[in-house]
Coordinates of C-alpha atoms and ligand atoms in Angstrom, one line a residue:
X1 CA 117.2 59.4 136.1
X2 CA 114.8 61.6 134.7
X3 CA 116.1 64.6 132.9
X4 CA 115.4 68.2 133.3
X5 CA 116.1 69.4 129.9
X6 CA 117.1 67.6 126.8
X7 CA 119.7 68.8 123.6
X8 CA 119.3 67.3 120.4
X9 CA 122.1 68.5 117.5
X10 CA 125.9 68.1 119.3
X11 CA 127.8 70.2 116.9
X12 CA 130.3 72.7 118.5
X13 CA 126.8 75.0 119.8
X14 CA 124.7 72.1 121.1
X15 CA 127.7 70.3 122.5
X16 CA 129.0 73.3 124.4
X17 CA 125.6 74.4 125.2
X18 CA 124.6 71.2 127.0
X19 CA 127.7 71.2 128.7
X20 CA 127.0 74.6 130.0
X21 CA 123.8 73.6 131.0
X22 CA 124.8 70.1 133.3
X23 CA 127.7 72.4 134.7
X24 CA 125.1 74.2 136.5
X25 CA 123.7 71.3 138.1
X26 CA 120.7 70.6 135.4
X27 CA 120.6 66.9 134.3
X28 CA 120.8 67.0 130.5
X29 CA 119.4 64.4 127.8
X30 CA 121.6 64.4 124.7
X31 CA 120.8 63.1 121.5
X32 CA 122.6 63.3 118.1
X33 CA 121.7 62.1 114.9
X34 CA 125.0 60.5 114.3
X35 CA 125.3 58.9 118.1
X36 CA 129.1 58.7 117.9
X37 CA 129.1 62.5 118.5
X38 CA 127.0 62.0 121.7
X39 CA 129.3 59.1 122.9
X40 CA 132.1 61.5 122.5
X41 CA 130.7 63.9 124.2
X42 CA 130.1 62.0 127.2
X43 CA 133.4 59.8 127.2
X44 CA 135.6 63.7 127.3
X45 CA 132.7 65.8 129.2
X46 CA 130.8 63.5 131.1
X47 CA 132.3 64.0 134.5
X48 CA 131.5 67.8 133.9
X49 CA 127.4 67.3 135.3
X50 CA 124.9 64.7 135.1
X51 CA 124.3 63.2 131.4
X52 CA 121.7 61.4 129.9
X53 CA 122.7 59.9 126.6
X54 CA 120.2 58.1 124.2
X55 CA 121.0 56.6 120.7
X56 CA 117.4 56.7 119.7
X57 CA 114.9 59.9 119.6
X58 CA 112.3 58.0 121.2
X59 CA 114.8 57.1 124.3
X60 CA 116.1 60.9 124.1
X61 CA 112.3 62.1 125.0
X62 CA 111.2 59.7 127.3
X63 CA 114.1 60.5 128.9
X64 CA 113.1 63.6 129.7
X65 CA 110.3 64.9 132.6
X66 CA 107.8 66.0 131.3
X67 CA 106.2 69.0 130.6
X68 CA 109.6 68.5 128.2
X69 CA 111.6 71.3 127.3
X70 CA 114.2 70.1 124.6
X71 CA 116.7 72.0 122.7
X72 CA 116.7 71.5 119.2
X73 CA 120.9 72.9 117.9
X74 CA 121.0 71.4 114.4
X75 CA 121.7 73.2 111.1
X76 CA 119.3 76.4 110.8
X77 CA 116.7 75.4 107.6
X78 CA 115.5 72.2 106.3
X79 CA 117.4 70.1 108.8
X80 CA 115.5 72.1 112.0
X81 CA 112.3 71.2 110.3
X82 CA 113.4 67.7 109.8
X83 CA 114.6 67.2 113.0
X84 CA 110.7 69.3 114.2
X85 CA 108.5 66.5 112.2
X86 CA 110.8 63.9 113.6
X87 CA 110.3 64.8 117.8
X88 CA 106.4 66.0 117.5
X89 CA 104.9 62.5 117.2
X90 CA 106.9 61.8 120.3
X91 CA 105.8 64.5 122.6
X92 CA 102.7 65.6 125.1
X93 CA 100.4 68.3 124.8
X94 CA 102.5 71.0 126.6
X95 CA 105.8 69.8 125.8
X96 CA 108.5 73.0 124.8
X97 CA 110.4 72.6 122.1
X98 CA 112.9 74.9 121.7
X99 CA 115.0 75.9 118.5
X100 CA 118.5 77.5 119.6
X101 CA 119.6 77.6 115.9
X102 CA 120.0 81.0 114.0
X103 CA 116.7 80.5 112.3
X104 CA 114.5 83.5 110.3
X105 CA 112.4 85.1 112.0
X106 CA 109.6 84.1 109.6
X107 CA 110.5 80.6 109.6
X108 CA 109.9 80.6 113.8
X109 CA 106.5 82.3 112.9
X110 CA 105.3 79.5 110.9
X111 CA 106.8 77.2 113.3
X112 CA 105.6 78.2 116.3
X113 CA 101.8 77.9 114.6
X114 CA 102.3 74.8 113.9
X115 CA 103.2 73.3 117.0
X116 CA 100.6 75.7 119.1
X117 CA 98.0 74.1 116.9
X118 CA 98.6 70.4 118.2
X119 CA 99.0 71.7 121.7
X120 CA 103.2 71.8 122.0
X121 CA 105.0 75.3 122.6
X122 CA 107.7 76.4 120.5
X123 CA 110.7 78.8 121.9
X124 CA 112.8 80.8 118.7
X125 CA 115.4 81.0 121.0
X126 CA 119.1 83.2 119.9
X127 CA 122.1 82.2 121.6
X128 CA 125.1 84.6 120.5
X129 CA 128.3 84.5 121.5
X130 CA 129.7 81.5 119.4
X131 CA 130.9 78.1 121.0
X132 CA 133.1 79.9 123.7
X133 CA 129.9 82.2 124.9
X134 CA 127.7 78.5 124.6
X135 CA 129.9 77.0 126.9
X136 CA 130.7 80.3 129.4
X137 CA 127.6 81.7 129.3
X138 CA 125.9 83.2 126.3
X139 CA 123.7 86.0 125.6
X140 CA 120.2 84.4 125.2
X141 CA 117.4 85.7 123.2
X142 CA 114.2 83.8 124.4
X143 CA 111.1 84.3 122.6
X144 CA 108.1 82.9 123.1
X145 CA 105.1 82.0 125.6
X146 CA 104.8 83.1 128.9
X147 CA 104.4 79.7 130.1
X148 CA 106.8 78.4 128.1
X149 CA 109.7 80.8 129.9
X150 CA 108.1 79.4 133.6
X151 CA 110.3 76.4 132.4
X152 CA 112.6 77.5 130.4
X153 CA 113.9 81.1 132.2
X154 CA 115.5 79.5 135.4
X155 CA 117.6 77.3 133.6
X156 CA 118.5 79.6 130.8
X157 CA 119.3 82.4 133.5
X158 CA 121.6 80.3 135.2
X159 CA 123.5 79.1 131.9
X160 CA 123.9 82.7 130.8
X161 CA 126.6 85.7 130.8
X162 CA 125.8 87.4 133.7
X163 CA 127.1 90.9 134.1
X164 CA 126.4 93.1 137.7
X165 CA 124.9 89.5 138.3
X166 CA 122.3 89.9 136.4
X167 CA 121.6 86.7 133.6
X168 CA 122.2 88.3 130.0
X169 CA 118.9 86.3 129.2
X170 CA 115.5 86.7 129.1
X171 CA 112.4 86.6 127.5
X172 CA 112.2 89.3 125.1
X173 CA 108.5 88.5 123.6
X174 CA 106.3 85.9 122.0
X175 CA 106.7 83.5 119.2
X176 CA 110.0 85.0 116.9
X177 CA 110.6 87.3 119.0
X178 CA 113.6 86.2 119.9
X179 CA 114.8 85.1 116.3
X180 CA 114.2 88.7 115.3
X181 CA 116.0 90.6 118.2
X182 CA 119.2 88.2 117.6
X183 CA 119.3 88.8 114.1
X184 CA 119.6 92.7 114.4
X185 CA 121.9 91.6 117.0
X186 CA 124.0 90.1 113.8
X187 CA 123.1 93.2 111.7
X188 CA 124.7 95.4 114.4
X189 CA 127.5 93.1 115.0
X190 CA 128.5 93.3 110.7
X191 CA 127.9 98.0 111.0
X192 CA 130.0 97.2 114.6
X193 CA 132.6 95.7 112.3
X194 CA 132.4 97.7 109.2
X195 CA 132.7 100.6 111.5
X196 CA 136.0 99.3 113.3
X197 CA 137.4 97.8 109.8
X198 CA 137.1 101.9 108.4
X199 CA 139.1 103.4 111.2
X200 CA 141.9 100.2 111.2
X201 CA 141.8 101.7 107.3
X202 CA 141.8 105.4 107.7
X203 CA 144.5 105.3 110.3
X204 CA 146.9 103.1 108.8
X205 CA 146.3 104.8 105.0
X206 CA 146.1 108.0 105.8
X207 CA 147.8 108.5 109.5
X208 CA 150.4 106.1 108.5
X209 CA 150.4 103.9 111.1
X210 CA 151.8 100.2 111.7
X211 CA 149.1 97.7 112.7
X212 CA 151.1 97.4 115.7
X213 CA 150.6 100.8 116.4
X214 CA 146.9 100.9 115.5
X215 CA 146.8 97.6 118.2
X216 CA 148.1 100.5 120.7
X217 CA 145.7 102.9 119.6
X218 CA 142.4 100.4 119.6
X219 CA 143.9 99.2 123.2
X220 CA 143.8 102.8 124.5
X221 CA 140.0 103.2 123.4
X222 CA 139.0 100.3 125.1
X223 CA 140.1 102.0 128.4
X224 CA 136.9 105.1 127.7
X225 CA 133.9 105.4 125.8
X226 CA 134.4 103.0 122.8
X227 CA 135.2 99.6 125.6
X228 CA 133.5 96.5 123.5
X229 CA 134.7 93.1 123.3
X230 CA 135.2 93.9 119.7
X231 CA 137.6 97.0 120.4
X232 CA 139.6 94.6 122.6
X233 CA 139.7 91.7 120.0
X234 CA 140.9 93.9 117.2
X235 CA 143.7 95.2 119.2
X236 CA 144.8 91.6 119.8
X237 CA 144.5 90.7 116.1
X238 CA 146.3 93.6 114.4
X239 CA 149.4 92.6 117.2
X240 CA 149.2 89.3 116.0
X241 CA 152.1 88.6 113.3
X242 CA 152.9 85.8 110.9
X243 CA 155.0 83.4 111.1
X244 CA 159.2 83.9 110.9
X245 CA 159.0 87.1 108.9
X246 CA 156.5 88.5 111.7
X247 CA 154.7 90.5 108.9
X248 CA 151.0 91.7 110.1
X249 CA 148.6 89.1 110.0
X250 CA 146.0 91.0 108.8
X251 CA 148.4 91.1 106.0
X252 CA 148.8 88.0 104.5
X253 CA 144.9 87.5 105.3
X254 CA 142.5 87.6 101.7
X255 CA 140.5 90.9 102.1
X256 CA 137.5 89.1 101.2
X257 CA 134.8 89.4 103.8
X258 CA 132.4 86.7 103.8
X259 CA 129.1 86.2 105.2
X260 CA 126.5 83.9 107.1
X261 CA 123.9 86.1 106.0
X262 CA 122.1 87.5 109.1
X263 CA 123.1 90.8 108.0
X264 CA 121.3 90.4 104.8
X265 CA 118.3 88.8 106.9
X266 CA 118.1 92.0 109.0
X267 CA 118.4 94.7 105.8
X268 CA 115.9 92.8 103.9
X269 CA 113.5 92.9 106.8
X270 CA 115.0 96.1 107.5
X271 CA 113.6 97.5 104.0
X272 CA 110.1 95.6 104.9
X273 CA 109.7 97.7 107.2
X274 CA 110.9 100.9 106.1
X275 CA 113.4 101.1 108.8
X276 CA 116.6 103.1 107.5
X277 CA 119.6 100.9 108.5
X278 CA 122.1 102.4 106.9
X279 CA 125.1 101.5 109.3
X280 CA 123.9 97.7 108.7
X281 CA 123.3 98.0 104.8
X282 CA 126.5 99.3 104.2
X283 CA 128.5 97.3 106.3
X284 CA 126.3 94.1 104.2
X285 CA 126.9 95.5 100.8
X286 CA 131.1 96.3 101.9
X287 CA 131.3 93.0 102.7
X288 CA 130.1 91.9 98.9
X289 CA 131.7 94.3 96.9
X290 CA 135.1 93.0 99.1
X291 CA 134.1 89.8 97.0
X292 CA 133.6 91.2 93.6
X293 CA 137.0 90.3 92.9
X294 CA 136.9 90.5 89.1
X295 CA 135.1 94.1 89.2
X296 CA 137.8 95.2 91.7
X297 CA 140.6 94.2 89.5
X298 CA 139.1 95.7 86.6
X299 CA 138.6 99.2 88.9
X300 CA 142.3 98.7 90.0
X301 CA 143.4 98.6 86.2
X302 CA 141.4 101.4 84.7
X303 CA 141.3 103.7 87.9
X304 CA 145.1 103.3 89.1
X305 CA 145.6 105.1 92.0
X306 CA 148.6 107.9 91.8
X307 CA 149.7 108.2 95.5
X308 CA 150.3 111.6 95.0
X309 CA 146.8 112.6 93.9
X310 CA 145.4 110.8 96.9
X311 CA 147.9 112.1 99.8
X312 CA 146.7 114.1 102.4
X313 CA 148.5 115.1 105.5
X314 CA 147.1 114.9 109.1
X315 CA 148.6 115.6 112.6
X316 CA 148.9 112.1 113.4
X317 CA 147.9 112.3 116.8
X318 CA 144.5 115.2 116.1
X319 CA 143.5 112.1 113.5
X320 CA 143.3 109.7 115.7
X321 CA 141.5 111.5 118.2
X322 CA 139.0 112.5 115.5
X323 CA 138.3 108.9 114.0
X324 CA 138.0 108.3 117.9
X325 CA 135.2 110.5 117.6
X326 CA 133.9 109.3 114.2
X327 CA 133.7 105.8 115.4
X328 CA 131.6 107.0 118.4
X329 CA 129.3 108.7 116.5
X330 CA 128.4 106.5 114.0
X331 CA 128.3 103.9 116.5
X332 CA 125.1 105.7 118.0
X333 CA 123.5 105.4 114.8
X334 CA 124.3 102.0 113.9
X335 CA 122.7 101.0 116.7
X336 CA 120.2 103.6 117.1
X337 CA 118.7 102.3 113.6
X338 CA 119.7 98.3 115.1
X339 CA 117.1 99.4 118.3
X340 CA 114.8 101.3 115.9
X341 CA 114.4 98.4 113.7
X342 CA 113.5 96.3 116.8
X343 CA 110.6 98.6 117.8
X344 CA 109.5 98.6 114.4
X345 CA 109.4 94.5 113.9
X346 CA 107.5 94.6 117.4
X347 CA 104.7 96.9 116.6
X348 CA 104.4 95.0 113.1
X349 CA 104.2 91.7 114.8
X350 CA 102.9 92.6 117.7
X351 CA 105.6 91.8 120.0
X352 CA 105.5 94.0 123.2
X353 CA 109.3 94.1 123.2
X354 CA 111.1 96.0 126.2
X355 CA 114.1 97.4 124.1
X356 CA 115.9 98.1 127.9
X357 CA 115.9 94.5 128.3
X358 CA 117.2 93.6 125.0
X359 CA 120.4 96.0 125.8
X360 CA 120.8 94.6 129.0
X361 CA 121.3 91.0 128.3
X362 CA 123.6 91.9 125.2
X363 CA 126.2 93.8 127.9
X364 CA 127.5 89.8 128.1
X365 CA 128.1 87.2 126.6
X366 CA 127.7 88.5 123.1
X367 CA 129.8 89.4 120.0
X368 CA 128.8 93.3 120.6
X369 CA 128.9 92.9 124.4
X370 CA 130.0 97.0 125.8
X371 CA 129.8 99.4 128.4
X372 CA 127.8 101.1 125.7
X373 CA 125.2 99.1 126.2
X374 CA 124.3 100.2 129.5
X375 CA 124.4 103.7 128.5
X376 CA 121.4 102.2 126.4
X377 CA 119.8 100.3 129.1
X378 CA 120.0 103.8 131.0
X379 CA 118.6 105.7 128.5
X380 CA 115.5 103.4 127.8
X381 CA 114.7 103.0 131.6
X382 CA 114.4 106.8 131.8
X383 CA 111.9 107.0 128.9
X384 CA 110.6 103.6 127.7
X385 CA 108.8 105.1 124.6
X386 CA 112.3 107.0 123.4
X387 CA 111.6 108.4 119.7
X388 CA 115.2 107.6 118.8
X389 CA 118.4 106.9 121.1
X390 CA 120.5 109.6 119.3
X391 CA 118.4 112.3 120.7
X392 CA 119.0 111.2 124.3
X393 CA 120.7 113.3 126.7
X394 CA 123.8 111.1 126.8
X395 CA 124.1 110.2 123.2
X396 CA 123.3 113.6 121.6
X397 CA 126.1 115.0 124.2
X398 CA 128.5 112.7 122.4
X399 CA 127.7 113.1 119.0
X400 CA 127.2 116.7 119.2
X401 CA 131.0 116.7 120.7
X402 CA 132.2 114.9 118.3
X403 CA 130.5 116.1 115.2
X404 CA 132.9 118.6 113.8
X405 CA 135.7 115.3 113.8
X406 CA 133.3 113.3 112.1
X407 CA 133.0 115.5 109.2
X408 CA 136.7 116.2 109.3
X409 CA 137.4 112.4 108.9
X410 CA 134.5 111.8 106.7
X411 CA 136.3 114.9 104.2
X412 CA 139.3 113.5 104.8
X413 CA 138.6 110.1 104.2
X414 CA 137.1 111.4 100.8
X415 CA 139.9 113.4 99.8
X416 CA 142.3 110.4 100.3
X417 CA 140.4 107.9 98.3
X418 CA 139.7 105.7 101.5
X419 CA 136.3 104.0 101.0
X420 CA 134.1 104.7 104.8
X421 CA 130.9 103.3 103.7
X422 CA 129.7 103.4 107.3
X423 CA 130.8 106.2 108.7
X424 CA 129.8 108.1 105.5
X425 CA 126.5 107.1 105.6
X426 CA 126.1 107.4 109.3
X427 CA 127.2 111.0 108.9
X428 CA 124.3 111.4 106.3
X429 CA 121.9 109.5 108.3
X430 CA 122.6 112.2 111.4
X431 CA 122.4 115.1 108.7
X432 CA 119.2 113.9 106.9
X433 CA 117.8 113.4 110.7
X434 CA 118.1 116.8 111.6
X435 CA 117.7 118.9 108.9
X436 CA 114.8 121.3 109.0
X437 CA 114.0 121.2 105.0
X438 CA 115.0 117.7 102.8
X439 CA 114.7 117.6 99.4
X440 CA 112.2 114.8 99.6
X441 CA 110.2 117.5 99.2
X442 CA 111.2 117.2 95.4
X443 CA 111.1 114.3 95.2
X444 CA 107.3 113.8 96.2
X445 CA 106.8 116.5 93.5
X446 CA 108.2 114.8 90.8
X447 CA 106.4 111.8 91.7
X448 CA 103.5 113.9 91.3
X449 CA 105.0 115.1 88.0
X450 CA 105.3 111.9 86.5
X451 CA 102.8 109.5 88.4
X452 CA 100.1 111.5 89.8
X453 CA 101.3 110.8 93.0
X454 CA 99.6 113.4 94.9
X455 CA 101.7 115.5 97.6
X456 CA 101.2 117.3 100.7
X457 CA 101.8 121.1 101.5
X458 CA 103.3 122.7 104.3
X459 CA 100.5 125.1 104.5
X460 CA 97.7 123.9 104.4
X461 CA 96.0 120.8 105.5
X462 CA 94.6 118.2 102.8
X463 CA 96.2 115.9 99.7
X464 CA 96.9 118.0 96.0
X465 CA 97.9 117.2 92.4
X466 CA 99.0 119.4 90.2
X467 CA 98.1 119.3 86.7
X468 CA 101.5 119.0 85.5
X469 CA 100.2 118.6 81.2
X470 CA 97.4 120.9 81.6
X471 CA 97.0 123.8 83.0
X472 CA 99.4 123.8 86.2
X473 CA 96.3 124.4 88.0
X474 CA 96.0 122.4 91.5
X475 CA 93.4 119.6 92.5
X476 CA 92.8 119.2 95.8
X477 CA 92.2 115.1 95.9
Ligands
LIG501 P1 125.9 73.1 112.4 O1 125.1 74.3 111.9 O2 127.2 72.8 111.7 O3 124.9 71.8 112.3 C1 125.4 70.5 112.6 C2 124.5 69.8 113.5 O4 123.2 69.6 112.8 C3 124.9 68.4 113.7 O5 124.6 68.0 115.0 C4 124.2 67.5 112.7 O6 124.0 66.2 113.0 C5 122.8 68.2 112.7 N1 122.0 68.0 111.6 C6 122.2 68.5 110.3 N2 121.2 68.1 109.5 C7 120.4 67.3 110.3 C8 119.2 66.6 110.0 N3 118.6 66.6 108.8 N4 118.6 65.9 111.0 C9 119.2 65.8 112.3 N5 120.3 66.5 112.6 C10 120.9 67.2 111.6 O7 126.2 73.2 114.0 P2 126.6 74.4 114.9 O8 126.8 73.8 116.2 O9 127.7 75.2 114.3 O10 125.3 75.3 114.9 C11 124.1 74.9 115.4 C12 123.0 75.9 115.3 O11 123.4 77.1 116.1 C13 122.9 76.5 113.8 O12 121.6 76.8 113.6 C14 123.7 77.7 113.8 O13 123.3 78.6 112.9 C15 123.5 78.2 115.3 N6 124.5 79.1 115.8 C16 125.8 78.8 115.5 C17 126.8 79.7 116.1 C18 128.3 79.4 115.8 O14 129.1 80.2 116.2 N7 128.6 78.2 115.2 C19 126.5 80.8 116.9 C20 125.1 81.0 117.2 C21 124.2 80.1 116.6 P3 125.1 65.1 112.5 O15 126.2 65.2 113.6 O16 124.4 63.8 112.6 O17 125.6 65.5 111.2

């Protein structure tokens, strides 16, 4: 039997992922490099959906009808290019080859040039959600051709979170398209985390409150505004205890955060293109100074921390409501600046990417999957072209509601020696947005100073220097 679709790497992703896909009825080639993992798949799943397991490559892709469409799940890198120059000798002109691996962006670019110049199509496709979302239906990123998705989208649809029963998949735009709106999906996920990590902080350090008791407050949240799978996890986590003693896990767990590096992927591309991503840069960089272990016991020793210095008192329950608030807010920009970065990689590439799509297929199936995102989804189908989502009816409403909180906390957090990376610089982000006057304006004249940099004015048209060693007279350039 001939099948419809074929998955080459069987690790946890590929494995569940091709199980996802024959338990909606598609027959599914598998293929492995080492073959016991495709035997094992088959002797524990293979009653699941219809299989078809080769040993060989060459058997994987004959096995498959043709135009192909094969889903490459191996290690992102080297090994996805390996396993690339090992399939294209195999294929027909018109054959899809997909790569469901977190790969850069850039690297899809090249690859997708490659393989369009011998006649095959190449899909960057992102698949978030982990091996549970692979296996119960992921979000999926697809970019790509057009004609490529003709194949691909039915079967990717069906295999996909669906929410309101519509697929949390589609075809987002051409070549790395896809690879580029999944890693700002990552980005937003670490400023999504940062964010959450700062209030577990601010309320336990400077509201005093159990973990336990924090799990009650994140639990409550997750009934309004703030509802994410993220919300809901934390709650469960900081309930969880260890062992006989019952103490907190997130006690006995190393504060060391570590990193894949898709949030560094989407800050360095971020400062490419000159998109402020402040939420995601700091929640990148909190993560590595959480690892600067040596530096951070040198800080401890030097800068010892006198509890009474650093107290400050709150109404317990007026805090929580206003770190509520905070974690709203600079939940809007994180992903304000996550959507902004996505328009900007678009017009650079020249992706036509429909930013309402992208937050409808990440309301499932994804690591930052929330009824938030279909207040975005709302927002871009009333005005496609939006300038930024913060100044949307619905967002500005909340952050304006909540801004006086946000300050408090951000204050607060100062006063009490409680490190809020993100929601600082979120809060600076919203105030550097809309103020009338920035000093950038100095800025630009002391690059003039000391560069002949040329400026602007504000009152007249044209480009000036000043002839800071001379004269002080101006030159208009
Ligand atoms: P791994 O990233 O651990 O990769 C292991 C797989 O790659 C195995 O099937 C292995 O084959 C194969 N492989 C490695 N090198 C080669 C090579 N040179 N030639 C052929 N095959 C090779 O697997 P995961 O399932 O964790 O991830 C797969 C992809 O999905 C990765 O790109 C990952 O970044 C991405 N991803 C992972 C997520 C996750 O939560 N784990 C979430 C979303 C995406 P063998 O068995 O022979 O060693």
């Amino acid at each position: 039997q001939q099948a419809t679709i074929g998955v080459t790497g069987l690790a946890v992703m590929g494995r569940n992922l091709a199980r996802n896909i024959a338990r909606h009825g598609h027959v599914t080639a598998v293929h492995n490099r080492t073959f016991t993992k495709t035997e094992a798949l088959v002797d524990e799943f293979g009653d699941e959906g219809t299989f078809v397991a080769s040993e060989s490559l060459e058997d994987f892709v004959k096995s498959i009808e043709t135009p192909r469409a094969i889903i490459i799940m191996v290690k992102a890198g080297e090994p996805t290019d390996a396993v690339i120059d090992e399939l294209v000798p195999l294929l027909d002109e018109g054959d899809i080859v997909v790569d469901g691996g977190n790969a850069h962006f850039a690297d899809t670019v090249r690859r997708e040039q490659a393989l369009s110049e011998k006649g095959l199509h190449f899909v960057g496709m992102g698949v978030s959600g982990g091996e549970e979302g692979a296996l119960h239906g992921p979000s999926i990123m697809v970019g790509g051709s057009e004609h490529a998705y003709e194949r691909l989208g039915p079967i990717v649809e069906s295999i996909a979170a669906q929410v309101d029963g519509t697929p949390c998949a589609a075809h987002v735009g051409p070549d790395a398209a896809g690879h580029f709106v999944k890693m700002v999906h990552n980005g937003i996920e670490y400023a999504d985390m940062q964010l959450i990590a700062e209030a577990y902080d601010l309320l336990r350090s400077i509201a005093g409150l159990s973990p336990a008791e924090i799990a009650d407050v994140f639990e409550e949240w997750n009934g309004g505004d703030l509802e994410s799978f993220l919300i809901e996890m934390t709650a469960d986590v900081l309930r969880h205890t260890d062992g006989e003693g019952g103490q907190p896990f997130v006690d006995v767990v190393l504060d060391e955060a570590e990193q894949k590096g898709t949030g560094r992927w989407t800050v360095q591309a971020a400062l490419d293109l000159g998109v402020p991503v402040t939420g995601i840069a700091e929640a990148t960089f909190a993560r590595s100074l959480s690892g600067h272990t040596e530096q951070r016991a040198a800080a401890r020793e030097v800068f010892t921390t006198d509890p009474d210095e650093q107290r400050v008192s709150v109404d317990r329950d007026v805090f929580v409501d206003q770190v509520r608030a905070a974690l709203y807010a600079s939940k809007v920009v994180a992903y304000a600046q996550g959507f902004d970065q996505i328009a900007a990689g678009a017009e650079e590439h020249g992706w036509d990417v429909d930013l309402g799509s992208v937050a409808t297929i990440w309301r499932g199936g994804c690591i930052i999957r929330a009824q938030f995102l279909d207040r975005i989804k709302d927002a871009y189908a009333e005005e496609p072209d939006l300038t930024t989502l913060l100044t949307t009816a619905y967002f500005a409403d909340a952050v304006k509601g909540g801004v006086d909180a946000w300050r408090e906390v951000v204050a607060t957090a100062a006063r009490g020696g409680v490190p809020v990376p993100a929601f600082g610089s979120s809060l600076s982000y919203f105030d550097g947005l809309r103020r009338e006057r920035l000093p950038a304006a100095l800025i630009q004249a002391l690059r003039d100073d000391f560069g002949a940099h040329t400026y602007r004015r504000v009152d007249r048209e044209g480009t000036f220097h000043t002839l800071w060693a001379g004269d002080r007279s101006e030159q208009e350039i």
